């Protein structure tokens, strides 16, 4: 309980925006590192208040040895954005063989614009980000047409 | 007599539309056809790059609260590299030892290994 962490601990987790709760999976993951989940949930919900409820938000939580925590939120996953745009529920289990839907290059451009807001992508050209979005679309079984 | 002639001619006009009035209608029909075909060719010449017409609502991308729906713009408001995204990347030939040659050789080697692996399964 009172063991100090040797080095800062990092935790990557996908949380629906505005809906962080102490229940699993958030609760035990944080509790194991000595972080009060209620504090985290309040702060997370406050920080994601501008995002629609329920949109999965990847967060990176850094826990310092003295149990203080900080976290970074990122843009929703590309697969989530593509599935919403294409109107499909799930990607295909056999990409390359099955086609789940069609998407236009304009959709790809808009998704890339959203992803470009991420801090870890800001050094990339929008063209490069767009080609990664195309790759993700292929893995979902979405056909990209001009 | 003249009255009869008049009435006959009026009847003829009423029953046969291919008279002065009809001619006008016919020519307007052909004019319409010509205009439509001209518009078609000009549209084809404009060459719509995208299958997504401008003004289409791209749903699901307004993930912020109160964000208005994202709408597709006209084709020329998108950067030109967007339309070449799906085409295979072309590398300018830099001569021997250049990037293009390296990419080509790598692709050929990978394909050769794949073919050899496949033949081993036969």
mmCIF file with all atom_site columns, N, CA, C and O in Angstrom, chain A residues 9-13 15 21-37 40 61 63:
data_model
loop_
_atom_site.group_PDB
_atom_site.id
_atom_site.type_symbol
_atom_site.label_atom_id
_atom_site.label_alt_id
_atom_site.label_comp_id
_atom_site.label_asym_id
_atom_site.label_entity_id
_atom_site.label_seq_id
_atom_site.pdbx_PDB_ins_code
_atom_site.Cartn_x
_atom_site.Cartn_y
_atom_site.Cartn_z
_atom_site.occupancy
_atom_site.B_iso_or_equiv
_atom_site.pdbx_formal_charge
_atom_site.auth_seq_id
_atom_site.auth_comp_id
_atom_site.auth_asym_id
_atom_site.auth_atom_id
_atom_site.pdbx_PDB_model_num
ATOM 1   N N  . UNK A 1 9  ? 5.402   5.641  -13.601 1.00 0.00 ? 9  UNK A N  1
ATOM 2   C CA . UNK A 1 9  ? 4.649   4.578  -14.252 1.00 0.00 ? 9  UNK A CA 1
ATOM 3   C C  . UNK A 1 9  ? 3.729   5.175  -15.308 1.00 0.00 ? 9  UNK A C  1
ATOM 4   O O  . UNK A 1 9  ? 3.119   6.212  -15.065 1.00 0.00 ? 9  UNK A O  1
ATOM 5   N N  . UNK A 1 10 ? 3.641   4.520  -16.458 1.00 0.00 ? 10 UNK A N  1
ATOM 6   C CA . UNK A 1 10 ? 2.757   5.043  -17.494 1.00 0.00 ? 10 UNK A CA 1
ATOM 7   C C  . UNK A 1 10 ? 1.687   4.032  -17.798 1.00 0.00 ? 10 UNK A C  1
ATOM 8   O O  . UNK A 1 10 ? 1.922   2.838  -17.806 1.00 0.00 ? 10 UNK A O  1
ATOM 9   N N  . UNK A 1 11 ? 0.498   4.533  -18.060 1.00 0.00 ? 11 UNK A N  1
ATOM 10  C CA . UNK A 1 11 ? -0.647  3.660  -18.264 1.00 0.00 ? 11 UNK A CA 1
ATOM 11  C C  . UNK A 1 11 ? -1.444  4.189  -19.444 1.00 0.00 ? 11 UNK A C  1
ATOM 12  O O  . UNK A 1 11 ? -1.841  5.353  -19.461 1.00 0.00 ? 11 UNK A O  1
ATOM 13  N N  . UNK A 1 12 ? -1.617  3.339  -20.440 1.00 0.00 ? 12 UNK A N  1
ATOM 14  C CA . UNK A 1 12 ? -2.373  3.739  -21.632 1.00 0.00 ? 12 UNK A CA 1
ATOM 15  C C  . UNK A 1 12 ? -3.740  3.091  -21.563 1.00 0.00 ? 12 UNK A C  1
ATOM 16  O O  . UNK A 1 12 ? -3.843  1.884  -21.421 1.00 0.00 ? 12 UNK A O  1
ATOM 17  N N  . UNK A 1 13 ? -4.770  3.897  -21.667 1.00 0.00 ? 13 UNK A N  1
ATOM 18  C CA . UNK A 1 13 ? -6.114  3.330  -21.529 1.00 0.00 ? 13 UNK A CA 1
ATOM 19  C C  . UNK A 1 13 ? -7.090  4.123  -22.387 1.00 0.00 ? 13 UNK A C  1
ATOM 20  O O  . UNK A 1 13 ? -6.891  5.305  -22.647 1.00 0.00 ? 13 UNK A O  1
ATOM 21  N N  . UNK A 1 15 ? -10.758 5.519  -22.656 1.00 0.00 ? 15 UNK A N  1
ATOM 22  C CA . UNK A 1 15 ? -11.882 5.831  -21.769 1.00 0.00 ? 15 UNK A CA 1
ATOM 23  C C  . UNK A 1 15 ? -12.937 6.611  -22.557 1.00 0.00 ? 15 UNK A C  1
ATOM 24  O O  . UNK A 1 15 ? -12.580 7.539  -23.288 1.00 0.00 ? 15 UNK A O  1
ATOM 25  N N  . UNK A 1 21 ? -15.331 6.385  -14.729 1.00 0.00 ? 21 UNK A N  1
ATOM 26  C CA . UNK A 1 21 ? -15.938 5.961  -13.466 1.00 0.00 ? 21 UNK A CA 1
ATOM 27  C C  . UNK A 1 21 ? -14.929 5.114  -12.720 1.00 0.00 ? 21 UNK A C  1
ATOM 28  O O  . UNK A 1 21 ? -14.042 4.525  -13.328 1.00 0.00 ? 21 UNK A O  1
ATOM 29  N N  . UNK A 1 22 ? -15.064 5.020  -11.422 1.00 0.00 ? 22 UNK A N  1
ATOM 30  C CA . UNK A 1 22 ? -14.083 4.215  -10.681 1.00 0.00 ? 22 UNK A CA 1
ATOM 31  C C  . UNK A 1 22 ? -14.178 2.731  -10.992 1.00 0.00 ? 22 UNK A C  1
ATOM 32  O O  . UNK A 1 22 ? -13.327 1.949  -10.598 1.00 0.00 ? 22 UNK A O  1
ATOM 33  N N  . UNK A 1 23 ? -15.232 2.323  -11.717 1.00 0.00 ? 23 UNK A N  1
ATOM 34  C CA . UNK A 1 23 ? -15.401 0.885  -11.987 1.00 0.00 ? 23 UNK A CA 1
ATOM 35  C C  . UNK A 1 23 ? -14.339 0.395  -12.968 1.00 0.00 ? 23 UNK A C  1
ATOM 36  O O  . UNK A 1 23 ? -13.733 1.181  -13.662 1.00 0.00 ? 23 UNK A O  1
ATOM 37  N N  . UNK A 1 24 ? -14.174 -0.934 -13.034 1.00 0.00 ? 24 UNK A N  1
ATOM 38  C CA . UNK A 1 24 ? -13.216 -1.474 -13.999 1.00 0.00 ? 24 UNK A CA 1
ATOM 39  C C  . UNK A 1 24 ? -13.586 -1.043 -15.416 1.00 0.00 ? 24 UNK A C  1
ATOM 40  O O  . UNK A 1 24 ? -14.745 -0.933 -15.736 1.00 0.00 ? 24 UNK A O  1
ATOM 41  N N  . UNK A 1 25 ? -12.641 -0.858 -16.300 1.00 0.00 ? 25 UNK A N  1
ATOM 42  C CA . UNK A 1 25 ? -11.212 -1.150 -16.138 1.00 0.00 ? 25 UNK A CA 1
ATOM 43  C C  . UNK A 1 25 ? -10.386 -0.031 -15.510 1.00 0.00 ? 25 UNK A C  1
ATOM 44  O O  . UNK A 1 25 ? -9.229  -0.236 -15.172 1.00 0.00 ? 25 UNK A O  1
ATOM 45  N N  . UNK A 1 26 ? -11.013 1.146  -15.348 1.00 0.00 ? 26 UNK A N  1
ATOM 46  C CA . UNK A 1 26 ? -10.217 2.283  -14.886 1.00 0.00 ? 26 UNK A CA 1
ATOM 47  C C  . UNK A 1 26 ? -9.811  2.103  -13.427 1.00 0.00 ? 26 UNK A C  1
ATOM 48  O O  . UNK A 1 26 ? -8.667  2.313  -13.051 1.00 0.00 ? 26 UNK A O  1
ATOM 49  N N  . UNK A 1 27 ? -10.770 1.688  -12.609 1.00 0.00 ? 27 UNK A N  1
ATOM 50  C CA . UNK A 1 27 ? -10.555 1.643  -11.165 1.00 0.00 ? 27 UNK A CA 1
ATOM 51  C C  . UNK A 1 27 ? -9.380  0.805  -10.715 1.00 0.00 ? 27 UNK A C  1
ATOM 52  O O  . UNK A 1 27 ? -8.435  1.309  -10.110 1.00 0.00 ? 27 UNK A O  1
ATOM 53  N N  . UNK A 1 28 ? -9.401  -0.497 -11.000 1.00 0.00 ? 28 UNK A N  1
ATOM 54  C CA . UNK A 1 28 ? -8.287  -1.346 -10.537 1.00 0.00 ? 28 UNK A CA 1
ATOM 55  C C  . UNK A 1 28 ? -6.949  -0.947 -11.145 1.00 0.00 ? 28 UNK A C  1
ATOM 56  O O  . UNK A 1 28 ? -5.924  -1.025 -10.486 1.00 0.00 ? 28 UNK A O  1
ATOM 57  N N  . UNK A 1 29 ? -6.972  -0.508 -12.427 1.00 0.00 ? 29 UNK A N  1
ATOM 58  C CA . UNK A 1 29 ? -5.706  -0.149 -13.065 1.00 0.00 ? 29 UNK A CA 1
ATOM 59  C C  . UNK A 1 29 ? -5.036  1.001  -12.331 1.00 0.00 ? 29 UNK A C  1
ATOM 60  O O  . UNK A 1 29 ? -3.829  1.012  -12.125 1.00 0.00 ? 29 UNK A O  1
ATOM 61  N N  . UNK A 1 30 ? -5.845  1.980  -11.931 1.00 0.00 ? 30 UNK A N  1
ATOM 62  C CA . UNK A 1 30 ? -5.278  3.121  -11.217 1.00 0.00 ? 30 UNK A CA 1
ATOM 63  C C  . UNK A 1 30 ? -4.978  2.773  -9.779  1.00 0.00 ? 30 UNK A C  1
ATOM 64  O O  . UNK A 1 30 ? -3.961  3.177  -9.215  1.00 0.00 ? 30 UNK A O  1
ATOM 65  N N  . UNK A 1 31 ? -5.913  2.025  -9.161  1.00 0.00 ? 31 UNK A N  1
ATOM 66  C CA . UNK A 1 31 ? -5.740  1.684  -7.748  1.00 0.00 ? 31 UNK A CA 1
ATOM 67  C C  . UNK A 1 31 ? -4.470  0.898  -7.512  1.00 0.00 ? 31 UNK A C  1
ATOM 68  O O  . UNK A 1 31 ? -3.802  1.071  -6.497  1.00 0.00 ? 31 UNK A O  1
ATOM 69  N N  . UNK A 1 32 ? -4.100  0.052  -8.477  1.00 0.00 ? 32 UNK A N  1
ATOM 70  C CA . UNK A 1 32 ? -2.884  -0.741 -8.324  1.00 0.00 ? 32 UNK A CA 1
ATOM 71  C C  . UNK A 1 32 ? -1.661  0.145  -8.255  1.00 0.00 ? 32 UNK A C  1
ATOM 72  O O  . UNK A 1 32 ? -0.627  -0.265 -7.730  1.00 0.00 ? 32 UNK A O  1
ATOM 73  N N  . UNK A 1 33 ? -1.772  1.342  -8.833  1.00 0.00 ? 33 UNK A N  1
ATOM 74  C CA . UNK A 1 33 ? -0.617  2.242  -8.801  1.00 0.00 ? 33 UNK A CA 1
ATOM 75  C C  . UNK A 1 33 ? -0.758  3.296  -7.718  1.00 0.00 ? 33 UNK A C  1
ATOM 76  O O  . UNK A 1 33 ? 0.017   4.241  -7.660  1.00 0.00 ? 33 UNK A O  1
ATOM 77  N N  . UNK A 1 34 ? -1.729  3.134  -6.871  1.00 0.00 ? 34 UNK A N  1
ATOM 78  C CA . UNK A 1 34 ? -1.863  4.028  -5.718  1.00 0.00 ? 34 UNK A CA 1
ATOM 79  C C  . UNK A 1 34 ? -2.510  5.355  -6.042  1.00 0.00 ? 34 UNK A C  1
ATOM 80  O O  . UNK A 1 34 ? -2.335  6.315  -5.302  1.00 0.00 ? 34 UNK A O  1
ATOM 81  N N  . UNK A 1 35 ? -3.250  5.425  -7.139  1.00 0.00 ? 35 UNK A N  1
ATOM 82  C CA . UNK A 1 35 ? -3.897  6.695  -7.498  1.00 0.00 ? 35 UNK A CA 1
ATOM 83  C C  . UNK A 1 35 ? -5.361  6.621  -7.106  1.00 0.00 ? 35 UNK A C  1
ATOM 84  O O  . UNK A 1 35 ? -6.030  5.624  -7.357  1.00 0.00 ? 35 UNK A O  1
ATOM 85  N N  . UNK A 1 36 ? -5.860  7.674  -6.505  1.00 0.00 ? 36 UNK A N  1
ATOM 86  C CA . UNK A 1 36 ? -7.267  7.702  -6.130  1.00 0.00 ? 36 UNK A CA 1
ATOM 87  C C  . UNK A 1 36 ? -8.097  7.868  -7.407  1.00 0.00 ? 36 UNK A C  1
ATOM 88  O O  . UNK A 1 36 ? -8.020  8.896  -8.075  1.00 0.00 ? 36 UNK A O  1
ATOM 89  N N  . UNK A 1 37 ? -8.881  6.860  -7.753  1.00 0.00 ? 37 UNK A N  1
ATOM 90  C CA . UNK A 1 37 ? -9.572  6.881  -9.041  1.00 0.00 ? 37 UNK A CA 1
ATOM 91  C C  . UNK A 1 37 ? -10.616 7.991  -9.096  1.00 0.00 ? 37 UNK A C  1
ATOM 92  O O  . UNK A 1 37 ? -10.906 8.529  -10.156 1.00 0.00 ? 37 UNK A O  1
ATOM 93  N N  . UNK A 1 40 ? -9.009  11.143 -10.345 1.00 0.00 ? 40 UNK A N  1
ATOM 94  C CA . UNK A 1 40 ? -8.716  11.064 -11.777 1.00 0.00 ? 40 UNK A CA 1
ATOM 95  C C  . UNK A 1 40 ? -9.986  11.227 -12.590 1.00 0.00 ? 40 UNK A C  1
ATOM 96  O O  . UNK A 1 40 ? -10.015 11.943 -13.592 1.00 0.00 ? 40 UNK A O  1
ATOM 97  N N  . UNK A 1 61 ? -1.704  8.050  -18.879 1.00 0.00 ? 61 UNK A N  1
ATOM 98  C CA . UNK A 1 61 ? -1.623  8.500  -17.486 1.00 0.00 ? 61 UNK A CA 1
ATOM 99  C C  . UNK A 1 61 ? -0.230  8.216  -16.976 1.00 0.00 ? 61 UNK A C  1
ATOM 100 O O  . UNK A 1 61 ? 0.260   7.088  -17.050 1.00 0.00 ? 61 UNK A O  1
ATOM 101 N N  . UNK A 1 63 ? 2.098   8.223  -13.684 1.00 0.00 ? 63 UNK A N  1
ATOM 102 C CA . UNK A 1 63 ? 2.038   8.247  -12.223 1.00 0.00 ? 63 UNK A CA 1
ATOM 103 C C  . UNK A 1 63 ? 3.454   8.423  -11.675 1.00 0.00 ? 63 UNK A C  1
ATOM 104 O O  . UNK A 1 63 ? 4.327   7.603  -11.954 1.00 0.00 ? 63 UNK A O  1
#
